[in-house]
CSV table of C-alpha atoms in Angstrom, one decimal:
chain,number,residue,atom,x,y,z
A,17,UNK,CA,-50.4,33.3,-56.5
A,18,UNK,CA,-48.0,30.8,-54.9
A,19,UNK,CA,-48.7,27.1,-55.2
A,20,UNK,CA,-50.4,25.7,-52.1
A,21,UNK,CA,-48.5,22.8,-50.6
A,22,UNK,CA,-50.6,19.9,-49.5
A,23,UNK,CA,-49.1,17.9,-46.5
A,24,UNK,CA,-47.9,14.4,-47.5
A,25,UNK,CA,-50.3,11.8,-46.3
A,26,UNK,CA,-49.4,8.1,-46.6
A,27,UNK,CA,-52.1,6.4,-48.5
A,28,UNK,CA,-50.6,2.9,-49.1
A,29,UNK,CA,-47.8,1.3,-47.2
A,30,UNK,CA,-46.3,-2.2,-47.5
A,31,UNK,CA,-43.7,-3.6,-45.2
A,32,UNK,CA,-41.6,-6.7,-45.5
A,33,UNK,CA,-43.6,-8.1,-48.5
A,34,UNK,CA,-42.6,-11.6,-49.8
A,35,UNK,CA,-44.2,-13.7,-52.5
A,36,UNK,CA,-43.1,-17.2,-53.3
A,37,UNK,CA,-43.8,-19.3,-56.4
A,38,UNK,CA,-41.8,-22.4,-55.4
A,39,UNK,CA,-38.9,-22.5,-55.9
A,40,UNK,CA,-38.9,-18.8,-57.1
A,41,UNK,CA,-38.9,-15.8,-54.7
A,42,UNK,CA,-40.8,-13.3,-56.8
A,43,UNK,CA,-40.9,-10.5,-54.2
A,44,UNK,CA,-38.2,-10.5,-51.6
A,45,UNK,CA,-38.6,-8.2,-48.5
A,46,UNK,CA,-40.0,-5.1,-50.2
A,47,UNK,CA,-41.2,-2.1,-48.2
A,48,UNK,CA,-42.9,0.8,-49.9
A,49,UNK,CA,-44.7,3.9,-48.8
A,50,UNK,CA,-46.9,5.9,-51.2
A,51,UNK,CA,-48.3,9.3,-50.4
A,52,UNK,CA,-51.6,10.7,-51.8
A,53,UNK,CA,-50.9,12.4,-55.1
A,54,UNK,CA,-47.6,10.6,-55.7
A,55,UNK,CA,-46.8,9.5,-59.2
A,56,UNK,CA,-44.3,6.6,-59.3
A,57,UNK,CA,-42.6,4.3,-61.8
A,58,UNK,CA,-41.5,0.7,-61.2
A,59,UNK,CA,-38.4,0.0,-63.2
A,60,UNK,CA,-36.5,-3.3,-63.3
A,61,UNK,CA,-35.3,-6.2,-65.5
A,62,UNK,CA,-37.7,-8.9,-66.7
A,63,UNK,CA,-38.5,-11.2,-63.9
A,64,UNK,CA,-37.6,-8.7,-61.2
A,65,UNK,CA,-41.1,-8.8,-59.5
A,66,UNK,CA,-42.6,-5.6,-60.7
A,67,UNK,CA,-45.9,-7.1,-61.8
A,68,UNK,CA,-46.1,-9.3,-58.7
A,69,UNK,CA,-45.6,-6.3,-56.4
A,70,UNK,CA,-48.2,-4.3,-58.3
A,71,UNK,CA,-50.7,-7.2,-58.0
A,72,UNK,CA,-50.0,-7.4,-54.2
A,73,UNK,CA,-50.5,-3.6,-53.8
A,74,UNK,CA,-53.8,-3.7,-55.8
A,75,UNK,CA,-55.1,-6.7,-54.0
A,76,UNK,CA,-55.1,-9.0,-57.0
A,77,UNK,CA,-52.8,-11.5,-55.3
A,78,UNK,CA,-51.8,-11.9,-51.6
A,79,UNK,CA,-48.3,-11.7,-50.2
A,80,UNK,CA,-47.0,-14.7,-48.4
A,81,UNK,CA,-45.4,-12.5,-45.7
A,82,UNK,CA,-45.5,-8.9,-44.7
A,83,UNK,CA,-48.1,-6.2,-44.0
A,84,UNK,CA,-50.2,-3.9,-46.0
A,85,UNK,CA,-52.0,-0.7,-44.8
A,86,UNK,CA,-54.3,1.3,-47.1
A,87,UNK,CA,-55.7,4.6,-45.9
A,88,UNK,CA,-54.4,4.0,-42.4
A,89,UNK,CA,-56.3,0.7,-42.1
A,90,UNK,CA,-54.4,-2.6,-41.9
A,91,UNK,CA,-55.4,-5.1,-44.7
A,92,UNK,CA,-56.0,-8.7,-43.9
A,93,UNK,CA,-54.0,-10.3,-46.7
A,94,UNK,CA,-55.9,-13.6,-46.4
A,95,UNK,CA,-59.2,-12.0,-47.4
């Protein structure tokens, strides 16, 4: 039986994300789109902003700029 293809559905999308820890820019203009069922890896050097980006996407911390949409619903980053 052939494998059934499930259409890609964007689950989480971040656009123009910035996070500042004065004077450091931890996340600098990151845009990412993640489809349901995707498996991803974040790879980079120490201090590249991987943990900060993950915290923004999970809601643990807020971005200073940019927008976040989860399940098609805009997220108020201040809440």
